[in-house]
Amino acid sequence: GEHAVVCPVTDELKFQLHDYFIHHDGKYWCLFSHGPEVEDVPTQHCSYATSDDGLKWSEAKPVMPPPAAPYAYIARGLWVRNGELLALVAHFRDKGAFGVNKELKLEAYVWDKAADAWKFKGVLFEDAINNFEPQALKDGSWLMTRRDARFNVYMLNGGVKSLEDWQSYPVVKRLEVPKFSPDEPFWWQLPDGRIHALFRDNGGSSRLYQAFSSDSGQSWTRPQ
């Protein structure tokens, strides 16, 4: 194999994380969080780079201008919806996306090929941060994980009629299961149609928890 650096660290932008990768419209795209020092501090924004072969990358450019303090962005996925390439980002206030008065929301920027630039598309959901872009269910709807600013976990089902059309279904609240603090949820659909979700426990157990849904994410078994 061959190794390539997508974006070198600079003195001004030392932090890079939350990288997402996709092949779309004949080239590779990489989206990532880009900030001054450490994770999720004010002025953190999202950058992107492209490549024809995955080895030689364009200069990284910002998706949006770095926000003025106390605001920041986190990269949250690359999603192709109705032929459009969307960069999903979480927007929040002060350090970190979780806590009180975070003004947390999940937003989308769309790639404008003619303008060779990203443009703000809209807000998908308030008080929401995902981990990966939506995935299509067998019934044609989209499903995506959601955490609110207090670490409670939900599933968002929808995204068909419009970018803002979602139903939020609770999965598990923080400490609803004793000593279990759910984090970084991930899911996939099984061959029998059920949805299997995994959660990292941020409560100190060093375990993964799992839960299942038989109705497209509307109700869930108790995580174990």
CSV table of C-alpha atoms in Angstrom, one decimal:
chain,number,residue,atom,x,y,z
A,1,GLY,CA,0.0,0.0,0.0
A,2,GLU,CA,0.9,3.7,-0.3
A,3,HIS,CA,0.5,6.4,2.4
A,4,ALA,CA,-0.5,10.0,1.7
A,5,VAL,CA,-1.0,13.0,4.0
A,6,VAL,CA,-4.3,14.8,3.2
A,7,CYS,CA,-3.6,17.9,5.2
A,8,PRO,CA,-0.3,18.8,7.0
A,9,VAL,CA,-0.5,20.4,10.4
A,10,THR,CA,0.3,24.1,10.6
A,11,ASP,CA,1.2,26.5,13.5
A,12,GLU,CA,-2.2,28.1,13.2
A,13,LEU,CA,-4.2,24.9,12.8
A,14,LYS,CA,-2.7,22.1,14.9
A,15,PHE,CA,-5.9,20.1,15.4
A,16,GLN,CA,-7.5,17.7,12.9
A,17,LEU,CA,-10.0,14.9,13.7
A,18,HIS,CA,-13.5,13.5,12.8
A,19,ASP,CA,-12.5,12.7,9.2
A,20,TYR,CA,-15.0,11.5,6.7
A,21,PHE,CA,-14.3,10.0,3.3
A,22,ILE,CA,-16.4,9.4,0.1
A,23,HIS,CA,-16.1,8.9,-3.6
A,24,HIS,CA,-18.4,11.2,-5.5
A,25,ASP,CA,-18.6,12.7,-9.0
A,26,GLY,CA,-15.4,11.1,-10.1
A,27,LYS,CA,-13.1,12.0,-7.2
A,28,TYR,CA,-12.4,11.4,-3.6
A,29,TRP,CA,-13.5,13.8,-0.9
A,30,CYS,CA,-12.3,14.2,2.7
A,31,LEU,CA,-14.1,16.3,5.3
A,32,PHE,CA,-12.6,16.9,8.8
A,33,SER,CA,-12.7,19.1,11.9
A,34,HIS,CA,-9.9,21.7,11.8
A,35,GLY,CA,-9.0,23.8,14.8
A,36,PRO,CA,-6.3,25.7,16.6
A,37,GLU,CA,-5.0,23.4,19.4
A,38,VAL,CA,-7.3,20.7,20.9
A,39,GLU,CA,-10.7,19.2,20.2
A,40,ASP,CA,-13.9,21.2,20.0
A,41,VAL,CA,-12.7,24.7,21.1
A,42,PRO,CA,-14.2,27.9,19.7
A,43,THR,CA,-13.2,28.9,16.2
A,44,GLN,CA,-12.9,25.2,15.2
A,45,HIS,CA,-14.4,24.7,11.8
A,46,CYS,CA,-14.6,22.1,9.0
A,47,SER,CA,-12.2,21.8,6.1
A,48,TYR,CA,-12.2,19.5,3.0
A,49,ALA,CA,-9.8,18.3,0.4
A,50,THR,CA,-10.2,16.3,-2.9
A,51,SER,CA,-8.2,13.9,-4.8
A,52,ASP,CA,-8.4,12.1,-8.2
A,53,ASP,CA,-6.5,9.0,-7.0
A,54,GLY,CA,-6.7,9.1,-3.1
A,55,LEU,CA,-2.9,9.9,-2.9
A,56,LYS,CA,-2.4,13.3,-4.3
A,57,TRP,CA,-4.7,15.8,-2.5
A,58,SER,CA,-5.7,19.3,-3.1
A,59,GLU,CA,-4.9,22.0,-0.6
A,60,ALA,CA,-7.4,21.8,2.3
A,61,LYS,CA,-10.0,24.6,2.3
A,62,PRO,CA,-12.6,25.6,4.8
A,63,VAL,CA,-16.2,24.5,4.2
A,64,MET,CA,-17.3,27.6,6.1
A,65,PRO,CA,-15.3,30.6,7.5
A,66,PRO,CA,-14.0,29.9,11.0
A,67,PRO,CA,-16.7,31.2,13.3
A,68,ALA,CA,-16.0,33.9,15.9
A,69,ALA,CA,-15.6,32.8,19.5
A,70,PRO,CA,-17.5,31.4,21.3
A,71,TYR,CA,-18.8,29.2,18.5
A,72,ALA,CA,-17.4,26.1,16.7
A,73,TYR,CA,-18.2,23.4,14.2
A,74,ILE,CA,-17.6,19.6,14.2
A,75,ALA,CA,-17.5,17.6,11.0
A,76,ARG,CA,-20.3,15.0,11.0
A,77,GLY,CA,-20.3,13.2,7.6
A,78,LEU,CA,-20.6,13.3,3.8
A,79,TRP,CA,-24.0,12.5,2.5
A,80,VAL,CA,-25.3,12.1,-1.1
A,81,ARG,CA,-29.0,12.9,-1.1
A,82,ASN,CA,-30.9,13.3,-4.4
A,83,GLY,CA,-27.7,13.6,-6.3
A,84,GLU,CA,-26.3,16.4,-4.1
A,85,LEU,CA,-23.2,16.1,-2.0
A,86,LEU,CA,-23.9,17.4,1.5
A,87,ALA,CA,-21.3,18.1,4.3
A,88,LEU,CA,-23.0,17.6,7.7
A,89,VAL,CA,-21.7,19.7,10.6
A,90,ALA,CA,-22.6,20.2,14.2
A,91,HIS,CA,-22.7,23.9,15.3
A,92,PHE,CA,-22.3,24.7,19.0
A,93,ARG,CA,-21.3,27.2,21.6
A,94,ASP,CA,-18.2,27.2,23.9
A,95,LYS,CA,-15.9,24.3,24.4
A,96,GLY,CA,-17.5,20.9,23.5
A,97,ALA,CA,-20.9,20.1,22.1
A,98,PHE,CA,-22.3,18.7,25.4
A,99,GLY,CA,-23.5,20.6,28.4
A,100,VAL,CA,-25.8,23.5,29.2
A,101,ASN,CA,-26.8,26.3,26.8
A,102,LYS,CA,-24.8,24.8,23.9
A,103,GLU,CA,-27.1,26.0,21.1
A,104,LEU,CA,-26.4,22.7,19.5
A,105,LYS,CA,-27.8,22.0,16.0
A,106,LEU,CA,-27.0,19.8,13.0
A,107,GLU,CA,-26.5,21.7,9.7
A,108,ALA,CA,-25.8,20.8,6.1
A,109,TYR,CA,-23.7,22.5,3.5
A,110,VAL,CA,-24.2,21.6,-0.2
A,111,TRP,CA,-21.4,21.4,-2.8
A,112,ASP,CA,-22.1,23.9,-5.6
A,113,LYS,CA,-20.0,22.6,-8.6
A,114,ALA,CA,-20.6,25.7,-10.7
A,115,ALA,CA,-19.3,28.0,-7.9
A,116,ASP,CA,-16.6,25.5,-6.8
A,117,ALA,CA,-17.7,26.1,-3.2
A,118,TRP,CA,-19.8,24.9,-0.4
A,119,LYS,CA,-23.0,26.8,0.4
A,120,PHE,CA,-25.2,26.6,3.5
A,121,LYS,CA,-28.2,24.3,2.8
A,122,GLY,CA,-30.2,24.3,6.1
A,123,VAL,CA,-30.6,23.0,9.6
A,124,LEU,CA,-31.5,19.3,9.8
A,125,PHE,CA,-32.4,19.2,13.5
A,126,GLU,CA,-32.0,21.4,16.6
A,127,ASP,CA,-30.2,20.1,19.7
A,128,ALA,CA,-28.7,17.3,17.7
A,129,ILE,CA,-25.3,15.8,16.9
A,130,ASN,CA,-24.8,12.7,14.8
A,131,ASN,CA,-21.9,10.4,14.3
A,132,PHE,CA,-22.3,9.4,10.7
A,133,GLU,CA,-24.3,10.5,7.8
A,134,PRO,CA,-27.8,9.0,7.3
A,135,GLN,CA,-28.1,5.5,5.7
A,136,ALA,CA,-31.1,4.3,3.6
A,137,LEU,CA,-33.5,1.7,5.1
A,138,LYS,CA,-35.2,-0.9,3.0
A,139,ASP,CA,-38.4,1.1,3.1
A,140,GLY,CA,-36.7,4.1,1.4
A,141,SER,CA,-36.4,6.4,4.4
A,142,TRP,CA,-33.2,7.6,6.0
A,143,LEU,CA,-32.0,6.8,9.5
A,144,MET,CA,-29.4,8.6,11.5
A,145,THR,CA,-28.3,8.6,15.1
A,146,ARG,CA,-28.9,11.7,17.3
A,147,ARG,CA,-27.5,12.7,20.6
A,148,ASP,CA,-28.7,15.8,22.4
A,149,ALA,CA,-26.5,18.1,24.4
A,150,ARG,CA,-27.1,16.0,27.5
A,151,PHE,CA,-25.9,12.7,26.0
A,152,ASN,CA,-29.4,11.2,25.5
A,153,VAL,CA,-29.6,9.0,22.4
A,154,TYR,CA,-32.3,9.1,19.7
A,155,MET,CA,-32.8,7.9,16.1
A,156,LEU,CA,-33.9,10.3,13.4
A,157,ASN,CA,-36.0,8.8,10.7
A,158,GLY,CA,-37.1,10.7,7.6
A,159,GLY,CA,-35.1,13.0,5.3
A,160,VAL,CA,-37.3,12.1,2.3
A,161,LYS,CA,-39.8,14.9,1.9
A,162,SER,CA,-37.3,17.5,2.8
A,163,LEU,CA,-33.9,18.0,4.5
A,164,GLU,CA,-35.7,19.2,7.7
A,165,ASP,CA,-38.3,16.4,7.8
A,166,TRP,CA,-37.3,14.1,10.6
A,167,GLN,CA,-39.0,12.1,13.4
A,168,SER,CA,-37.0,11.7,16.5
A,169,TYR,CA,-37.4,8.4,18.5
A,170,PRO,CA,-35.8,7.9,21.9
A,171,VAL,CA,-33.3,5.0,22.2
A,172,VAL,CA,-31.8,5.4,25.7
A,173,LYS,CA,-31.2,8.3,28.1
A,174,ARG,CA,-28.0,8.8,30.0
A,175,LEU,CA,-27.9,6.7,33.1
A,176,GLU,CA,-31.4,5.2,32.3
A,177,VAL,CA,-29.4,1.9,32.4
A,178,PRO,CA,-27.4,2.1,35.7
A,179,LYS,CA,-23.9,3.4,35.2
A,180,PHE,CA,-24.3,3.4,31.4
A,181,SER,CA,-23.5,6.7,29.6
A,182,PRO,CA,-24.1,6.0,25.9
A,183,ASP,CA,-21.7,7.6,23.5
A,184,GLU,CA,-20.9,7.4,19.7
A,185,PRO,CA,-23.9,5.3,18.6
A,186,PHE,CA,-23.6,3.3,15.4
A,187,TRP,CA,-26.1,1.1,13.6
A,188,TRP,CA,-26.8,-1.1,10.6
A,189,GLN,CA,-29.7,-3.0,9.2
A,190,LEU,CA,-29.7,-6.8,9.5
A,191,PRO,CA,-30.9,-9.2,6.7
A,192,ASP,CA,-34.1,-9.9,8.6
A,193,GLY,CA,-34.9,-6.1,8.7
A,194,ARG,CA,-34.1,-5.5,12.3
A,195,ILE,CA,-31.7,-2.6,13.2
A,196,HIS,CA,-28.7,-3.4,15.4
A,197,ALA,CA,-27.1,-0.5,17.3
A,198,LEU,CA,-23.9,-0.3,19.2
A,199,PHE,CA,-22.9,2.2,21.9
A,200,ARG,CA,-19.6,2.9,23.5
A,201,ASP,CA,-20.0,3.2,27.3
A,202,ASN,CA,-18.6,6.5,28.5
A,203,GLY,CA,-19.4,5.6,32.1
A,204,GLY,CA,-16.1,3.8,32.7
A,205,SER,CA,-16.9,0.1,32.0
A,206,SER,CA,-14.9,-0.1,28.8
A,207,ARG,CA,-17.7,-2.1,27.3
A,208,LEU,CA,-19.8,-1.9,24.2
A,209,TYR,CA,-23.6,-2.0,24.6
A,210,GLN,CA,-26.1,-3.2,22.0
A,211,ALA,CA,-29.8,-2.6,21.3
A,212,PHE,CA,-32.3,-3.8,18.6
A,213,SER,CA,-35.2,-2.3,16.8
A,214,SER,CA,-37.9,-4.1,14.7
A,215,ASP,CA,-39.8,-1.0,13.5
A,216,SER,CA,-37.3,1.1,11.6
A,217,GLY,CA,-35.9,2.7,14.7
A,218,GLN,CA,-39.1,3.8,16.4
A,219,SER,CA,-38.7,1.6,19.5
A,220,TRP,CA,-35.7,-0.2,21.0
A,221,THR,CA,-34.8,-3.0,23.3
A,222,ARG,CA,-33.0,-2.0,26.5
A,223,PRO,CA,-29.3,-1.7,25.8
A,224,GLN,CA,-27.3,-4.6,27.2
